[in-house]
Coordinates of N, CA and C in Angstrom, one line a residue:
X1154 N 122.2 64.3 163.9 CA 120.5 64.2 163.1 C 119.9 62.9 163.9
X1155 N 119.5 63.2 164.7 CA 118.5 62.0 165.4 C 117.9 60.9 164.8
X1156 N 117.5 59.9 165.5 CA 117.0 58.8 164.7 C 116.1 59.3 164.4
X1157 N 114.9 59.9 165.1 CA 113.4 60.5 164.9 C 113.4 61.7 163.1
X1158 N 114.5 62.2 163.7 CA 114.8 63.2 162.6 C 115.1 62.4 161.3
X1159 N 116.3 61.5 161.4 CA 116.3 60.7 160.1 C 115.1 59.9 159.5
X1160 N 114.3 59.5 160.3 CA 113.0 58.8 160.2 C 112.3 59.4 159.1
X1161 N 111.8 60.5 159.8 CA 111.4 61.8 159.3 C 111.6 61.8 157.8
X1162 N 113.1 62.3 157.9 CA 113.4 62.8 156.4 C 113.2 61.8 155.8
X1163 N 113.8 60.2 156.0 CA 113.4 59.3 155.0 C 111.7 59.2 154.6
X1164 N 110.9 59.3 155.1 CA 109.6 59.7 155.1 C 109.3 60.6 154.3
X1165 N 109.5 61.6 154.0 CA 109.4 62.4 153.4 C 109.9 62.5 152.2
X1166 N 111.1 62.1 152.2 CA 111.8 61.8 150.4 C 111.2 60.4 149.9
X1167 N 110.6 59.9 150.9 CA 110.2 58.3 150.1 C 108.6 58.5 149.3
X1168 N 108.0 59.9 150.3 CA 106.7 60.4 149.9 C 106.8 60.8 148.7
X1169 N 107.8 62.0 148.6 CA 108.1 63.0 147.8 C 108.4 62.3 146.5
X1170 N 109.0 60.7 146.2 CA 109.4 59.9 145.5 C 108.5 59.5 144.5
X1171 N 107.2 59.0 145.8 CA 106.3 58.4 145.4 C 105.1 59.3 144.3
X1172 N 104.8 60.9 145.0 CA 104.3 61.5 144.2 C 104.5 61.9 143.0
X1173 N 106.1 62.4 143.0 CA 106.7 62.2 141.4 C 106.5 60.9 140.8
X1174 N 106.5 60.2 141.4 CA 106.4 58.8 140.0 C 104.6 58.6 139.9
X1175 N 104.1 58.8 140.9 CA 102.5 59.2 140.6 C 102.3 60.6 139.5
X1176 N 102.7 61.5 139.4 CA 102.7 62.6 138.9 C 103.2 62.2 137.4
X1177 N 104.2 61.7 137.4 CA 104.7 61.1 136.2 C 103.9 60.1 135.0
X1178 N 103.2 59.5 136.1 CA 102.4 58.5 135.1 C 101.6 59.1 135.0
X1179 N 101.0 60.1 135.4 CA 99.7 61.1 135.0 C 100.2 61.5 133.7
X1180 N 101.2 62.1 133.8 CA 102.2 62.6 132.5 C 102.2 62.1 131.0
X1181 N 102.3 60.9 131.5 CA 102.2 59.9 130.3 C 100.8 59.6 129.8
X1182 N 99.9 59.0 130.9 CA 98.9 59.0 130.6 C 98.1 60.1 129.7
X1183 N 98.4 61.2 130.0 CA 97.9 62.7 129.3 C 98.1 62.2 128.1
X1184 N 99.6 62.3 127.8 CA 100.1 62.4 126.3 C 99.5 61.3 125.6
X1185 N 98.9 59.7 125.9 CA 98.1 59.2 125.1 C 97.1 59.5 124.8
X1186 N 96.3 59.7 123.5 CA 95.4 59.9 123.4 C 94.7 58.3 123.1
X1187 N 93.3 58.0 124.0 CA 92.6 56.6 123.8 C 91.4 57.4 123.6
X1188 N 90.8 57.2 122.3 CA 89.6 57.7 122.0 C 88.4 57.0 122.6
X1189 N 87.5 57.1 123.3 CA 86.6 56.3 124.3 C 84.8 57.0 124.1
X1190 N 84.4 56.4 123.8 CA 82.8 56.9 123.3 C 82.1 57.5 124.8
X1191 N 82.7 57.2 125.6 CA 82.2 58.1 127.1 C 83.2 58.7 127.8
X1192 N 83.0 60.0 127.9 CA 84.2 60.3 128.6 C 84.3 60.6 130.0
X1193 N 85.6 60.2 130.4 CA 86.4 60.2 131.8 C 86.7 58.5 131.6
X1194 N 87.1 57.7 131.0 CA 87.8 56.3 130.8 C 88.9 56.3 130.8
X1195 N 89.7 55.9 131.5 CA 91.3 55.7 131.6 C 91.5 54.7 131.8
X1196 N 93.3 54.5 131.8 CA 93.7 53.5 132.4 C 93.8 53.4 134.1
X1197 N 94.3 55.1 134.0 CA 94.7 55.5 135.5 C 96.2 55.2 136.1
X1198 N 96.7 54.9 135.4 CA 98.3 54.4 135.8 C 98.9 55.2 137.0
X1199 N 98.3 56.5 137.4 CA 99.4 56.6 138.5 C 98.3 56.3 139.9
X1200 N 97.0 55.5 139.5 CA 96.4 54.7 140.7 C 97.5 53.6 141.0
X1201 N 98.3 53.0 139.9 CA 99.3 52.2 140.7 C 100.3 52.6 141.8
X1202 N 100.6 53.8 141.8 CA 101.3 54.1 143.5 C 100.4 54.0 144.2
X1203 N 98.9 54.7 144.3 CA 97.7 54.6 145.5 C 97.7 53.3 145.5
X1204 N 97.8 52.1 145.2 CA 97.1 50.6 145.5 C 98.6 50.3 146.4
X1205 N 100.1 50.5 145.5 CA 100.9 50.1 146.2 C 101.3 51.0 147.5
X1206 N 101.3 52.1 147.5 CA 101.0 52.5 148.6 C 99.8 52.0 149.7
X1207 N 99.2 51.8 149.5 CA 98.2 51.1 150.6 C 98.7 50.2 151.1
X1208 N 99.1 49.3 150.5 CA 99.7 48.3 150.8 C 101.4 47.8 151.4
X1209 N 101.9 49.5 151.6 CA 103.3 49.4 152.1 C 103.8 50.7 152.7
X1210 N 102.7 52.1 152.2 CA 103.4 53.0 153.4 C 101.9 53.5 154.4
X1211 N 100.8 52.6 153.9 CA 99.7 52.9 154.9 C 98.8 53.8 154.2
X1212 N 97.5 54.4 154.9 CA 96.4 54.9 154.7 C 96.5 56.1 154.6
X1213 N 97.3 56.7 155.8 CA 97.4 58.0 155.8 C 98.6 58.7 154.6
X1214 N 99.5 57.7 154.8 CA 100.3 58.3 153.7 C 100.1 58.2 152.5
X1215 N 99.4 57.3 152.0 CA 99.1 57.3 150.6 C 97.7 58.0 150.2
X1216 N 97.0 58.6 151.5 CA 96.1 59.8 150.9 C 96.8 61.3 151.1
X1217 N 97.8 61.3 151.4 CA 98.4 62.7 151.4 C 99.2 62.6 150.1
X1218 N 99.8 61.2 149.8 CA 100.0 61.2 148.1 C 99.2 61.3 147.1
X1219 N 98.0 60.7 147.4 CA 97.2 60.5 146.4 C 96.6 62.0 146.4
X1220 N 96.4 62.9 147.2 CA 95.6 64.3 147.0 C 96.4 65.4 146.5
X1221 N 97.9 65.0 147.0 CA 98.7 66.0 146.2 C 99.1 65.7 144.6
X1222 N 98.9 64.4 144.7 CA 99.3 64.2 142.9 C 98.2 64.8 142.2
X1223 N 96.8 64.8 142.7 CA 95.7 64.8 142.0 C 95.1 66.5 142.6
X1224 N 96.1 67.3 143.1 CA 95.8 68.8 143.2 C 97.1 69.1 142.1
X1225 N 98.6 68.9 141.9 CA 99.4 68.6 141.3 C 98.8 68.5 139.7
X1226 N 98.8 67.5 139.6 CA 98.3 67.3 138.0 C 97.4 68.2 137.5
X1227 N 96.1 68.6 138.4 CA 95.3 69.3 138.2 C 95.5 71.1 138.1
X1228 N 96.4 71.1 138.7 CA 96.9 72.9 138.5 C 98.0 72.7 136.8
X1229 N 98.5 71.3 136.8 CA 99.5 71.4 135.4 C 98.7 71.1 134.6
X1230 N 98.2 70.1 134.1 CA 97.6 69.6 132.8 C 95.9 69.8 133.0
X1231 N 95.2 70.4 133.9 CA 93.6 70.4 133.8 C 93.3 71.9 134.2
X1232 N 92.4 72.2 135.0 CA 91.9 73.2 135.2 C 91.2 72.6 136.7
X1233 N 90.4 73.7 137.8 CA 89.7 73.8 138.5 C 88.7 72.9 138.6
X1234 N 88.1 72.8 137.3 CA 86.8 71.4 137.3 C 87.2 70.5 137.5
X1235 N 88.4 69.9 136.6 CA 89.2 68.5 136.7 C 90.0 68.4 137.7
X1236 N 90.1 69.0 138.4 CA 91.0 69.0 139.6 C 89.8 68.4 140.9
X1237 N 88.6 69.2 141.0 CA 87.2 68.7 141.7 C 87.0 67.6 141.4
X1238 N 87.1 66.9 140.0 CA 86.5 65.4 139.7 C 87.4 64.4 140.1
X1239 N 89.0 65.3 139.6 CA 90.2 64.2 140.3 C 89.7 63.9 142.0
X1240 N 89.9 64.9 142.5 CA 89.6 65.1 144.0 C 88.5 64.0 144.5
X1241 N 87.4 64.4 143.8 CA 85.9 63.3 144.5 C 86.2 62.2 144.4
X1242 N 87.2 61.7 142.8 CA 87.3 60.3 142.7 C 88.2 59.5 143.6
X1243 N 89.1 60.5 143.7 CA 90.5 60.2 144.6 C 90.1 59.9 146.4
X1244 N 89.0 60.6 146.6 CA 88.4 60.4 148.0 C 87.7 59.2 148.2
X1245 N 86.7 59.4 147.2 CA 85.8 58.2 147.5 C 86.6 56.8 147.1
X1246 N 87.4 56.8 146.2 CA 88.3 55.5 146.0 C 89.0 55.0 147.0
X1247 N 89.9 56.1 147.7 CA 90.5 55.8 148.9 C 89.9 55.4 149.9
X1248 N 88.3 56.1 150.6 CA 87.9 55.6 151.6 C 87.5 54.1 151.2
X1249 N 86.8 53.6 149.9 CA 86.2 52.1 149.6 C 87.7 51.2 149.3
X1250 N 88.7 51.8 149.5 CA 89.5 50.7 149.1 C 90.6 50.5 150.4
X1251 N 90.3 51.6 151.5 CA 90.7 51.7 152.7 C 90.0 50.7 153.4
X1252 N 88.8 50.9 153.5 CA 87.7 50.2 154.1 C 87.9 48.4 153.7
X1253 N 88.1 48.2 152.7 CA 88.0 46.9 152.0 C 89.3 46.3 151.9
X1254 N 90.4 47.2 152.5 CA 91.6 46.7 152.8 C 92.0 46.1 153.9
X1255 N 91.3 46.9 155.0 CA 90.9 47.0 156.6 C 90.3 45.8 156.3
X1256 N 89.1 45.3 155.7 CA 88.4 44.1 155.6 C 89.0 43.2 155.8
X1257 N 89.9 42.5 154.7 CA 90.7 41.7 154.8 C 89.9 40.7 154.2
X1258 N 88.8 40.8 153.4 CA 88.4 39.6 152.6 C 88.9 39.7 150.8
X1259 N 89.0 40.7 150.7 CA 89.4 40.7 148.9 C 91.3 40.9 148.7
X1260 N 91.6 40.5 148.1 CA 93.2 40.5 147.7 C 93.3 42.0 147.0
X1261 N 94.3 42.0 146.6 CA 94.7 43.7 146.1 C 94.4 43.9 144.9
X1262 N 93.9 43.1 144.1 CA 93.0 43.3 142.8 C 91.8 43.1 142.7
X1263 N 91.2 42.6 144.2 CA 89.3 43.2 144.2 C 89.3 44.6 144.8
X1264 N 90.7 45.1 145.6 CA 90.4 45.8 146.5 C 90.7 47.4 145.2
X1265 N 91.5 47.0 144.3 CA 92.0 47.8 143.3 C 90.8 48.2 142.1
X1266 N 90.0 46.8 142.0 CA 88.7 47.2 141.1 C 87.8 47.6 141.8
X1267 N 87.8 47.8 142.8 CA 86.3 48.5 143.8 C 87.3 49.5 143.7
X1268 N 88.3 50.2 144.0 CA 88.8 51.7 144.1 C 88.5 51.9 142.3
X1269 N 88.7 51.2 141.6 CA 88.7 51.9 140.1 C 86.8 52.0 139.8
X1270 N 86.3 51.5 140.5 CA 84.5 52.0 140.4 C 84.4 52.8 141.1
X1271 N 84.6 52.7 142.4 CA 84.4 53.8 143.1 C 85.2 55.5 143.1
X1272 N 85.9 55.6 142.2 CA 86.6 56.8 141.5 C 85.5 57.3 140.1
X1273 N 85.0 56.4 139.8 CA 84.4 56.6 138.7 C 82.6 57.4 139.5
X1274 N 82.5 56.9 140.5 CA 81.2 57.1 141.0 C 81.4 58.3 141.8
X1275 N 82.7 58.6 142.5 CA 82.7 59.7 143.1 C 82.8 61.0 142.0
X1276 N 83.3 60.5 140.3 CA 83.5 61.7 139.4 C 82.1 61.8 139.2
X1277 N 81.3 61.2 138.9 CA 79.5 61.3 138.7 C 79.0 62.0 139.9
X1278 N 79.4 61.6 140.8 CA 78.4 62.4 141.8 C 79.0 63.8 141.8
X1279 N 80.1 64.1 141.6 CA 80.5 65.6 141.4 C 80.2 66.1 140.3
X1280 N 80.2 65.7 139.1 CA 79.8 66.1 137.8 C 77.8 66.0 138.3
X1281 N 77.4 65.2 138.9 CA 75.9 65.7 139.0 C 75.5 66.8 139.7
X1282 N 76.5 67.2 140.9 CA 76.4 68.1 141.9 C 76.9 69.5 140.7
X1283 N 77.8 69.7 140.2 CA 78.1 70.5 139.0 C 77.3 71.2 138.6
X1284 N 76.5 70.1 137.6 CA 75.7 70.6 136.2 C 74.3 70.5 137.1
X1285 N 74.0 69.9 138.0 CA 72.7 69.7 138.7 C 71.6 69.4 138.0
X1286 N 72.3 68.0 137.8 CA 71.4 67.2 137.0 C 72.0 65.9 136.7
X1287 N 71.0 64.8 137.5 CA 71.6 63.4 137.4 C 71.4 62.5 136.6
X1288 N 71.0 63.1 135.3 CA 71.3 62.1 134.1 C 72.4 62.0 133.7
X1289 N 73.8 62.2 134.3 CA 75.2 62.1 134.4 C 75.3 60.4 134.7
X1290 N 74.5 60.3 135.4 CA 74.4 58.3 135.8 C 74.3 57.6 135.0
X1291 N 73.5 58.1 134.0 CA 73.7 56.9 132.4 C 74.7 56.3 132.3
X1292 N 75.9 57.0 132.3 CA 77.0 56.4 132.0 C 78.1 55.5 133.0
X1293 N 77.2 55.4 134.2 CA 77.7 54.7 134.9 C 77.8 53.5 135.0
X1294 N 76.8 52.4 133.8 CA 77.4 51.5 133.7 C 78.4 51.2 133.2
X1295 N 78.8 51.7 132.1 CA 80.2 51.9 131.4 C 81.2 52.6 132.0
X1296 N 81.3 53.4 132.8 CA 82.1 53.1 134.0 C 82.4 52.6 134.6
X1297 N 81.6 51.9 135.4 CA 81.7 50.6 135.9 C 82.6 49.3 135.7
X1298 N 81.9 49.0 134.5 CA 82.8 48.3 133.7 C 84.0 48.7 133.3
X1299 N 84.3 49.7 133.1 CA 85.4 50.4 132.5 C 86.4 50.4 134.0
X1300 N 86.0 51.1 134.9 CA 86.7 51.1 136.2 C 87.2 49.6 136.9
X1301 N 86.1 48.8 136.8 CA 86.6 47.0 137.1 C 87.5 46.7 136.2
X1302 N 87.6 46.9 134.7 CA 88.5 46.5 134.2 C 90.0 47.2 134.1
X1303 N 89.9 48.3 134.6 CA 91.1 48.8 134.7 C 92.0 49.1 136.4
X1304 N 90.9 49.2 137.2 CA 91.0 48.9 138.8 C 91.9 47.1 138.8
X1305 N 91.5 46.2 137.9 CA 91.7 44.9 138.2 C 93.3 45.1 137.3
X1306 N 93.3 45.4 136.2 CA 94.8 45.3 135.5 C 95.6 45.9 136.5
X1307 N 95.6 47.3 137.4 CA 96.5 47.8 138.0 C 96.4 47.2 139.2
X1308 N 95.7 46.5 139.6 CA 95.5 45.8 140.9 C 96.7 44.5 141.2
X1309 N 96.7 44.0 139.7 CA 97.2 42.7 139.3 C 99.1 43.7 139.1
X1310 N 98.9 44.7 138.2 CA 100.5 45.4 138.4 C 100.7 45.4 139.9
X1311 N 100.0 46.1 140.8 CA 100.4 46.4 141.9 C 100.8 45.6 143.1
X1312 N 99.5 44.4 142.8 CA 100.0 43.0 143.6 C 101.7 42.7 143.1
X1313 N 101.9 42.7 142.1 CA 103.4 41.9 141.6 C 104.4 43.3 142.2
X1314 N 104.5 44.5 142.4 CA 105.3 45.4 142.7 C 104.9 45.2 144.4
X1315 N 104.1 44.8 144.9 CA 104.2 44.7 146.0 C 104.8 43.8 146.6
X1316 N 104.4 42.6 146.0 CA 105.3 41.4 146.2 C 106.5 41.5 146.5
X1317 N 107.3 41.8 145.2 CA 108.5 42.2 144.7 C 109.4 43.2 145.8
X1318 N 108.6 43.8 146.1 CA 109.8 45.1 147.4 C 109.3 44.2 148.4
X1319 N 109.0 43.7 148.7 CA 108.6 42.7 150.4 C 108.6 43.6 151.0
X1320 N 110.1 43.5 152.1 CA 110.2 44.7 153.5 C 111.0 45.4 153.2
X1321 N 111.1 45.9 151.5 CA 111.9 47.2 151.5 C 110.9 48.8 151.9
X1322 N 109.4 48.3 152.1 CA 108.9 49.2 152.4 C 107.8 48.7 153.7
X1323 N 108.0 49.1 154.5 CA 107.1 48.7 155.4 C 105.9 49.2 155.8
X1324 N 104.8 48.8 156.1 CA 103.7 49.8 155.7 C 103.8 50.5 157.4
X1325 N 103.2 51.4 157.3 CA 103.4 52.7 158.5 C 102.4 52.8 159.5
X1326 N 101.0 52.1 158.7 CA 99.8 52.8 159.6 C 99.7 51.7 160.4

């Protein structure tokens, strides 16, 4: 096996492991019923893999991991609509976090908190599109607070993980 093939196999194995971990976190979160008065509020444990990925495997790899995870979770635990909501939140969140990461003025906690808000905004935009009614944005203040809190917690945990990984994962972007 050539060095190039070995690196490709190692990258594929790493991405597969991260997808499986994010999928497992999604499953665990789906099993924990948390009653909130506003629909869509959750911790977002799988986003821990996303934020760690942004700081270890880079943007293209993290985008692939996140999109595959959302599609797998949508087919396994949800339906077509939940997958569209998940993808819209995922894509807007990834764009936001990638830009803020490259900008370099926010730490991992701030990038993650902004990603949590962007995720909720992306889902609200999809909801408004699907139901053809902008009234869903009435939930935005509550979802913004929840997204900030959950994103900050995930960012805090993600920062600890990235720090401990050190040079184990070198960024590929």
